[in-house]
Coordinates of C-alpha atoms and ligand atoms in Angstrom, one line a residue:
M1 CA 92.8 117.4 93.0
K2 CA 94.4 119.8 95.2
Q3 CA 98.7 120.0 94.7
L4 CA 101.6 121.9 96.6
N5 CA 105.2 121.8 96.6
V6 CA 107.6 121.4 99.4
D7 CA 110.3 123.9 98.8
L8 CA 113.7 122.6 99.6
G9 CA 115.9 123.5 96.3
D10 CA 116.9 120.2 94.5
R11 CA 114.9 118.1 97.0
S12 CA 111.6 119.9 96.1
Y13 CA 109.0 117.7 95.7
P14 CA 105.1 117.8 95.2
I15 CA 102.1 116.4 97.4
F16 CA 99.2 115.1 95.2
I17 CA 96.0 115.6 97.4
G18 CA 92.4 114.0 96.1
S19 CA 90.1 111.5 95.6
E20 CA 91.8 108.3 93.4
V21 CA 94.5 110.2 93.3
M22 CA 96.9 107.0 93.6
A23 CA 94.8 105.5 90.1
N24 CA 95.8 108.6 88.4
S25 CA 99.4 107.2 87.6
D26 CA 100.0 109.5 84.6
L27 CA 100.5 112.2 87.8
W28 CA 103.3 110.5 89.8
R29 CA 104.5 108.1 87.8
Q30 CA 107.0 110.4 86.3
F31 CA 108.9 110.6 90.0
I32 CA 109.8 106.5 89.4
R33 CA 113.4 106.1 88.3
G34 CA 114.7 103.4 87.0
K35 CA 113.1 99.9 86.5
Q36 CA 112.9 98.6 89.6
L37 CA 110.3 99.2 92.2
C38 CA 110.1 98.0 95.6
I39 CA 106.6 98.5 97.2
V40 CA 106.8 98.3 101.0
S41 CA 103.4 97.9 102.9
N42 CA 102.0 95.9 105.9
E43 CA 99.7 93.0 106.3
T44 CA 96.5 95.1 106.7
V45 CA 96.8 97.7 103.9
A46 CA 98.4 95.3 101.7
P47 CA 95.4 93.0 100.7
L48 CA 93.2 96.1 100.4
Y49 CA 95.2 98.4 98.2
L50 CA 98.5 96.6 96.7
P51 CA 97.0 94.7 93.8
A52 CA 95.2 98.4 92.6
L53 CA 98.5 99.7 93.0
K54 CA 100.7 97.2 91.3
A55 CA 98.0 97.2 88.2
Q56 CA 99.4 100.6 87.5
L57 CA 102.9 99.8 87.6
D58 CA 102.5 97.5 84.6
G59 CA 106.5 97.5 82.9
F60 CA 108.2 97.8 86.1
D61 CA 110.0 95.3 88.0
V62 CA 107.9 94.9 91.3
L63 CA 109.0 93.6 94.4
E64 CA 107.0 93.8 97.5
V65 CA 107.8 93.6 101.0
V66 CA 104.9 93.4 103.4
L67 CA 105.7 93.9 107.2
P68 CA 103.9 93.0 110.3
D69 CA 101.7 95.7 111.0
G70 CA 102.1 97.8 114.1
E71 CA 104.4 100.6 116.2
Q72 CA 106.0 97.8 118.0
H73 CA 107.4 96.4 114.6
K74 CA 109.0 100.0 114.0
N75 CA 112.3 98.4 114.8
L76 CA 116.0 97.1 113.3
N77 CA 114.9 93.9 113.1
T78 CA 112.4 94.5 110.8
L79 CA 113.8 97.4 109.0
N80 CA 116.5 94.4 108.0
T81 CA 113.8 92.1 106.1
I82 CA 113.6 95.4 103.6
F83 CA 116.9 95.2 103.0
D84 CA 117.5 91.2 103.1
A85 CA 114.7 91.3 100.3
L86 CA 116.2 94.2 98.2
L87 CA 119.8 92.6 98.4
S88 CA 117.7 88.8 97.5
R89 CA 116.5 90.4 94.7
N90 CA 119.6 92.4 93.1
Q91 CA 118.0 95.8 94.0
N92 CA 120.4 98.2 92.3
R93 CA 121.0 102.0 93.3
S94 CA 118.5 103.2 90.7
T95 CA 115.3 101.4 92.3
T96 CA 112.7 103.4 94.0
L97 CA 111.0 102.3 97.3
I98 CA 107.2 103.0 97.8
A99 CA 105.9 103.4 100.8
L100 CA 102.3 102.2 101.0
G101 CA 100.8 102.8 104.5
G102 CA 100.9 104.2 107.6
G103 CA 103.5 106.3 109.3
V104 CA 104.8 103.4 110.5
V105 CA 105.3 101.9 107.2
G106 CA 106.2 105.3 105.7
D107 CA 109.5 106.2 108.1
M108 CA 110.7 102.7 108.2
C109 CA 110.3 102.5 104.2
G110 CA 112.2 106.4 103.9
F111 CA 114.9 104.9 106.1
A112 CA 115.7 101.6 104.1
A113 CA 115.6 104.2 101.2
A114 CA 117.9 106.3 103.1
C115 CA 120.1 103.8 104.2
Y116 CA 120.0 101.3 101.0
Q117 CA 123.3 101.5 98.8
R118 CA 123.8 105.1 100.9
G119 CA 120.6 106.5 99.5
V120 CA 118.1 105.7 97.0
N121 CA 114.5 107.4 96.0
F122 CA 111.2 106.7 97.4
I123 CA 107.9 107.8 97.1
Q124 CA 104.9 108.6 100.2
L125 CA 102.0 106.8 99.3
P126 CA 100.1 107.9 102.9
T127 CA 96.9 105.7 103.9
T128 CA 96.2 107.2 107.4
L129 CA 95.3 110.7 108.2
L130 CA 97.9 111.1 110.1
S131 CA 100.6 110.2 107.5
M132 CA 98.9 112.4 104.8
V133 CA 98.9 115.4 107.0
D134 CA 102.5 114.7 108.6
S135 CA 104.9 112.1 108.6
S136 CA 104.9 111.9 104.8
V137 CA 106.1 115.1 104.4
G138 CA 109.4 116.6 105.5
G139 CA 111.8 113.8 105.1
K140 CA 112.1 112.3 109.0
T141 CA 112.9 108.6 108.7
G142 CA 113.5 106.0 111.3
V143 CA 112.9 103.6 113.7
N144 CA 111.8 102.9 117.7
H145 CA 114.7 101.7 120.0
S146 CA 113.4 100.1 123.1
L147 CA 114.9 103.2 124.8
G148 CA 113.4 105.6 122.9
K149 CA 110.8 106.5 120.0
N150 CA 112.2 107.4 116.7
M151 CA 115.8 107.2 118.3
I152 CA 117.4 105.9 115.3
G153 CA 117.0 107.7 111.8
A154 CA 117.6 110.1 109.2
F155 CA 116.5 113.2 107.0
H156 CA 115.5 111.9 103.9
Q157 CA 113.1 113.4 101.4
P158 CA 110.7 111.7 99.0
Q159 CA 110.3 112.4 95.3
C160 CA 106.8 113.2 95.7
V161 CA 103.9 112.3 98.2
V162 CA 100.5 111.1 96.8
A163 CA 97.6 111.4 99.5
D164 CA 94.5 109.5 98.1
L165 CA 91.5 110.6 100.3
S166 CA 89.5 107.3 99.2
V167 CA 91.5 105.4 101.2
L168 CA 90.6 106.9 104.3
G169 CA 87.2 104.9 104.3
S170 CA 88.5 102.1 105.6
L171 CA 90.6 103.7 108.4
P172 CA 89.1 102.9 111.5
D173 CA 87.6 105.6 113.8
K174 CA 90.4 105.5 116.2
E175 CA 93.0 105.8 113.8
F176 CA 91.3 108.6 112.1
S177 CA 91.0 110.3 115.5
A178 CA 94.7 110.0 116.3
G179 CA 95.2 111.9 112.5
M180 CA 92.8 114.6 113.4
A181 CA 95.4 115.6 116.5
E182 CA 98.5 116.1 114.1
V183 CA 95.6 118.7 112.4
I184 CA 94.4 120.2 115.1
K185 CA 98.1 120.8 116.1
Y186 CA 98.6 123.1 112.8
G187 CA 96.4 125.2 113.7
L188 CA 97.6 125.7 117.7
I189 CA 101.0 126.1 116.5
C190 CA 100.9 128.5 113.5
D191 CA 97.4 128.8 111.7
V192 CA 95.0 130.6 114.1
T193 CA 92.4 130.9 110.8
F194 CA 92.9 127.4 110.7
F195 CA 91.8 126.0 114.1
Q196 CA 88.8 128.5 114.0
W197 CA 87.7 126.7 110.2
L198 CA 88.4 123.2 112.3
E199 CA 86.6 124.3 115.1
D200 CA 83.2 125.3 112.3
N201 CA 83.8 122.1 110.7
I202 CA 84.8 119.5 113.1
V203 CA 81.3 117.6 112.7
G204 CA 81.6 116.8 108.7
L205 CA 85.7 116.5 109.1
M206 CA 84.4 113.9 111.8
A207 CA 82.1 112.3 109.3
R208 CA 84.7 112.4 107.0
D209 CA 83.2 114.6 104.5
T210 CA 85.5 114.3 101.5
A211 CA 85.3 118.1 100.4
L212 CA 86.3 119.1 104.3
L213 CA 89.0 116.4 104.7
A214 CA 90.9 117.5 100.8
E215 CA 91.1 121.2 102.4
A216 CA 91.9 119.7 105.9
V217 CA 95.0 118.0 104.6
Y218 CA 95.9 120.3 102.1
R219 CA 95.9 123.6 104.7
S220 CA 97.9 120.9 107.0
C221 CA 100.6 120.1 104.4
V222 CA 100.8 124.0 103.3
D223 CA 101.8 124.5 107.1
K224 CA 103.9 121.8 107.0
A225 CA 105.9 122.6 104.0
A226 CA 106.4 126.2 105.0
V227 CA 107.7 125.0 108.5
V228 CA 110.0 122.1 106.8
A229 CA 111.5 124.6 103.9
E230 CA 112.4 127.2 106.9
D231 CA 114.2 124.7 108.6
E232 CA 114.8 121.1 107.0
T233 CA 116.8 119.5 109.7
E234 CA 115.5 121.1 112.8
Q235 CA 118.0 123.4 113.9
G236 CA 115.4 125.5 115.3
R237 CA 111.5 126.6 114.2
R238 CA 110.7 122.8 112.9
A239 CA 110.8 122.1 116.6
I240 CA 107.4 123.6 116.6
L241 CA 106.1 120.7 115.1
N242 CA 106.1 119.0 118.2
L243 CA 103.7 120.8 119.9
G244 CA 102.6 117.7 122.8
H245 CA 105.3 115.6 121.4
T246 CA 108.0 115.5 124.5
F247 CA 105.1 114.5 126.8
G248 CA 103.7 112.5 124.0
H249 CA 106.7 110.4 123.2
A250 CA 107.0 109.7 127.6
I251 CA 103.3 108.3 127.1
E252 CA 104.3 106.0 124.3
T253 CA 107.2 104.7 125.3
A254 CA 106.0 103.9 129.0
E255 CA 103.0 102.5 127.9
G256 CA 104.8 100.2 125.2
Y257 CA 104.5 101.3 121.7
G258 CA 101.0 100.5 120.0
S259 CA 99.1 100.8 123.3
W260 CA 98.6 104.3 122.8
L261 CA 98.3 105.5 119.7
H262 CA 100.7 108.1 118.4
G263 CA 98.3 111.0 117.8
E264 CA 96.1 109.8 121.0
A265 CA 99.8 110.5 123.2
V266 CA 100.0 114.0 121.4
A267 CA 96.7 114.9 122.1
A268 CA 97.0 114.6 125.7
G269 CA 100.5 115.9 125.3
M270 CA 99.6 119.2 123.3
V271 CA 96.9 119.7 126.3
L272 CA 99.9 119.6 128.9
A273 CA 101.6 122.3 126.6
V274 CA 98.9 124.7 126.5
T275 CA 98.4 124.2 130.0
L276 CA 101.8 124.8 130.6
S277 CA 101.8 127.7 128.5
E278 CA 98.5 129.1 130.3
K279 CA 100.7 129.0 133.9
L280 CA 103.2 130.6 132.1
G281 CA 100.4 133.4 131.5
W282 CA 101.3 133.2 127.7
V283 CA 97.7 132.1 126.7
S284 CA 94.3 132.7 128.0
A285 CA 92.3 129.9 130.0
E286 CA 89.7 130.4 127.2
V287 CA 92.4 129.1 124.8
V288 CA 93.0 125.8 126.9
E289 CA 89.1 125.1 126.8
R290 CA 88.7 125.4 123.4
S291 CA 91.6 123.2 122.8
K292 CA 90.3 120.7 125.1
S293 CA 87.2 121.4 123.2
L294 CA 88.3 120.7 120.0
L295 CA 90.0 117.7 120.6
S296 CA 87.2 116.4 122.7
K297 CA 85.4 116.4 119.7
A298 CA 88.0 114.6 117.3
N299 CA 87.6 111.6 120.4
L300 CA 91.0 112.3 121.5
P301 CA 92.0 112.0 125.1
L302 CA 92.6 114.7 127.2
L303 CA 94.9 113.7 130.0
P304 CA 98.0 111.3 130.0
P305 CA 97.4 107.9 131.4
S306 CA 96.5 106.7 135.1
S307 CA 99.6 104.3 135.0
M308 CA 102.3 106.9 134.9
N309 CA 104.0 108.4 137.9
L310 CA 105.9 111.5 137.8
D311 CA 109.4 110.4 137.9
Q312 CA 108.5 107.8 135.2
F313 CA 107.5 111.0 132.7
L314 CA 110.3 113.3 134.0
Q315 CA 112.7 110.4 133.2
L316 CA 111.3 110.0 129.6
M317 CA 110.8 113.3 128.8
G318 CA 114.6 113.9 129.8
R319 CA 115.4 111.6 126.3
D320 CA 113.4 113.6 124.6
K321 CA 115.5 114.6 121.1
K322 CA 114.9 118.4 121.9
V323 CA 117.2 118.3 125.0
I324 CA 120.2 120.0 124.7
D325 CA 122.8 119.6 127.2
G326 CA 120.5 118.2 130.0
R327 CA 118.2 121.0 129.1
L328 CA 114.7 120.2 128.8
R329 CA 113.5 122.3 125.6
L330 CA 109.8 122.4 125.3
V331 CA 107.1 123.4 122.6
L332 CA 104.5 126.1 124.1
L333 CA 102.5 128.3 123.0
K334 CA 103.0 132.3 123.2
A335 CA 99.3 132.8 121.6
L336 CA 96.6 130.4 120.0
G337 CA 98.7 129.9 116.5
D338 CA 101.9 131.1 117.4
A339 CA 104.0 128.3 119.2
I340 CA 108.0 128.7 120.4
V341 CA 110.5 126.1 121.7
T342 CA 111.5 127.2 125.1
S343 CA 114.2 125.8 127.6
D344 CA 113.0 128.5 130.3
V345 CA 110.4 126.6 132.4
P346 CA 111.1 125.4 136.1
V347 CA 110.8 121.8 136.3
S348 CA 108.5 122.5 139.3
M349 CA 105.9 124.1 137.1
V350 CA 106.0 121.0 134.5
K351 CA 105.2 119.0 137.9
T352 CA 102.8 120.6 138.8
V353 CA 101.1 120.7 135.3
L354 CA 101.4 116.9 135.5
Q355 CA 99.8 116.1 138.7
E356 CA 96.9 118.6 138.3
A357 CA 96.5 116.3 135.0
G358 CA 96.5 113.7 137.7
V359 CA 99.8 111.9 137.5
K360 CA 101.1 110.3 140.9
A361 CA 104.1 111.4 142.3
Ligands
NAD401 P1 100.3 103.2 111.1 O1 101.4 103.6 110.4 O2 100.6 102.4 112.6 O3 98.7 102.8 111.2 C1 97.8 103.0 112.1 C2 97.2 101.7 111.7 O4 96.3 101.7 110.7 C3 97.7 100.2 111.3 O5 97.2 99.2 111.9 C4 97.8 100.6 109.5 O6 98.0 99.1 109.1 C5 96.0 101.2 109.4 N1 96.1 101.3 108.3 C6 96.7 102.2 107.5 N2 96.0 102.7 106.2 C7 94.7 102.1 106.6 C8 94.1 102.0 105.6 N3 94.1 103.2 104.4 N4 92.7 101.4 105.9 C9 92.7 100.5 107.0 N5 93.7 100.7 107.9 C10 95.0 101.2 107.7 O7 100.3 104.8 112.5 P2 100.0 106.5 112.0 O8 99.5 106.9 112.8 O9 99.7 106.2 110.4 O10 101.7 106.7 111.9 C11 102.5 106.6 113.3 C12 103.8 106.7 113.0 O11 104.0 107.8 112.5 C13 104.4 106.8 114.7 O12 105.5 106.1 114.3 C14 105.3 108.1 114.4 O13 106.3 108.2 115.0 C15 105.6 108.3 113.0 N6 105.1 110.1 112.9 C16 106.1 110.4 112.0 C17 106.7 111.3 111.7 C18 107.3 112.0 110.7 O14 108.0 113.2 111.1 N7 108.3 111.2 109.8 C19 105.5 112.2 111.7 C20 104.2 112.0 112.7 C21 104.1 110.5 113.3
LIG402 N1 106.4 115.5 112.5 C1 107.6 116.4 113.4 C2 108.2 116.6 112.3 O1 108.2 116.7 111.0 O2 108.9 117.6 112.1

């Protein structure tokens, strides 16, 4: 088993990574406060893993909330069903919520924990690759609004994160690839050694070799934890974790939540961001080619959807949370493994890159 810490003063917490680590509940049960628990999962994950989890929790008063599956349900209506269940069962302030699922469940359960009685504890048990390397770490929680993704939320850190690699065995290939997009992101934004390691090991990773996966999840979490420790509430540097996301969120919103997977949209968005970085003369054509090659070996899309036009793209990108005073801010690469946030990119150049990627005027 591998372990690391997210260093945030009195909100610090450990991340446990390994096979069967969920079953080793002595390790993580100590982070439960009180006797009341609420496991939040969804209709796909619950039948697979909730009974085994519950068997670890003898002696607790366990409430189960099983949400419908899908990004399209990541909204205030679904969130309210968690509050209904908590209140109907008189769950008090010392209750602990446990998120058992991917990023959708984790973001909603975390947001419910941030709001319920002005804040209760929660634990992340991520079950997708994406949630292990990204969404379960760093305390961003929230839901979508029909006008924009993740627009309603809060920063609320978990008590611990338990990344049990054995559950990845049941993850569909497409979802696995979507998680690889965020893994590759860390190499691009802040860790050139990891990027090279990914290039060397991509075949084994795609075959889901457990030792390689443990290393990839660990190194992704180390990179994310370092950025979060530096800038917990995204006043500056944390925004680099959003490489490709301004383009990606526009794709997700335009196509309808759940149509393009988050990681797929991020992959196409990262290609646009790296290409833009090349246009600015910051990275070489070789970096663009290496990025595309790695993403394509992870079976990820390299181009945005043909159904989107330029106006739609720019309008949706203008709603990005990084926009300040109407100025678009983008995460771009100064070099491979070195991302920055900039508002100094001419819109005409953004348009050119989108058009060259097949987006119609
Ligand atoms: P997801 O939660 O929708 O899970 C993907 C699919 O896999 C779902 O159908 C789910 O039911 C299923 N699934 C989950 N675990 C499984 C398993 N072990 N076996 C079989 N099926 C399984 O999607 P995701 O990619 O995990 O997360 C995407 C969400 O995360 C988006 O809403 C995105 O905005 C959010 N996100 C948040 C942050 C953050 O910092 N909070 C970061 C990145 C992404
Ligand atoms: N996924 C982006 C962040 O956590 O800041």
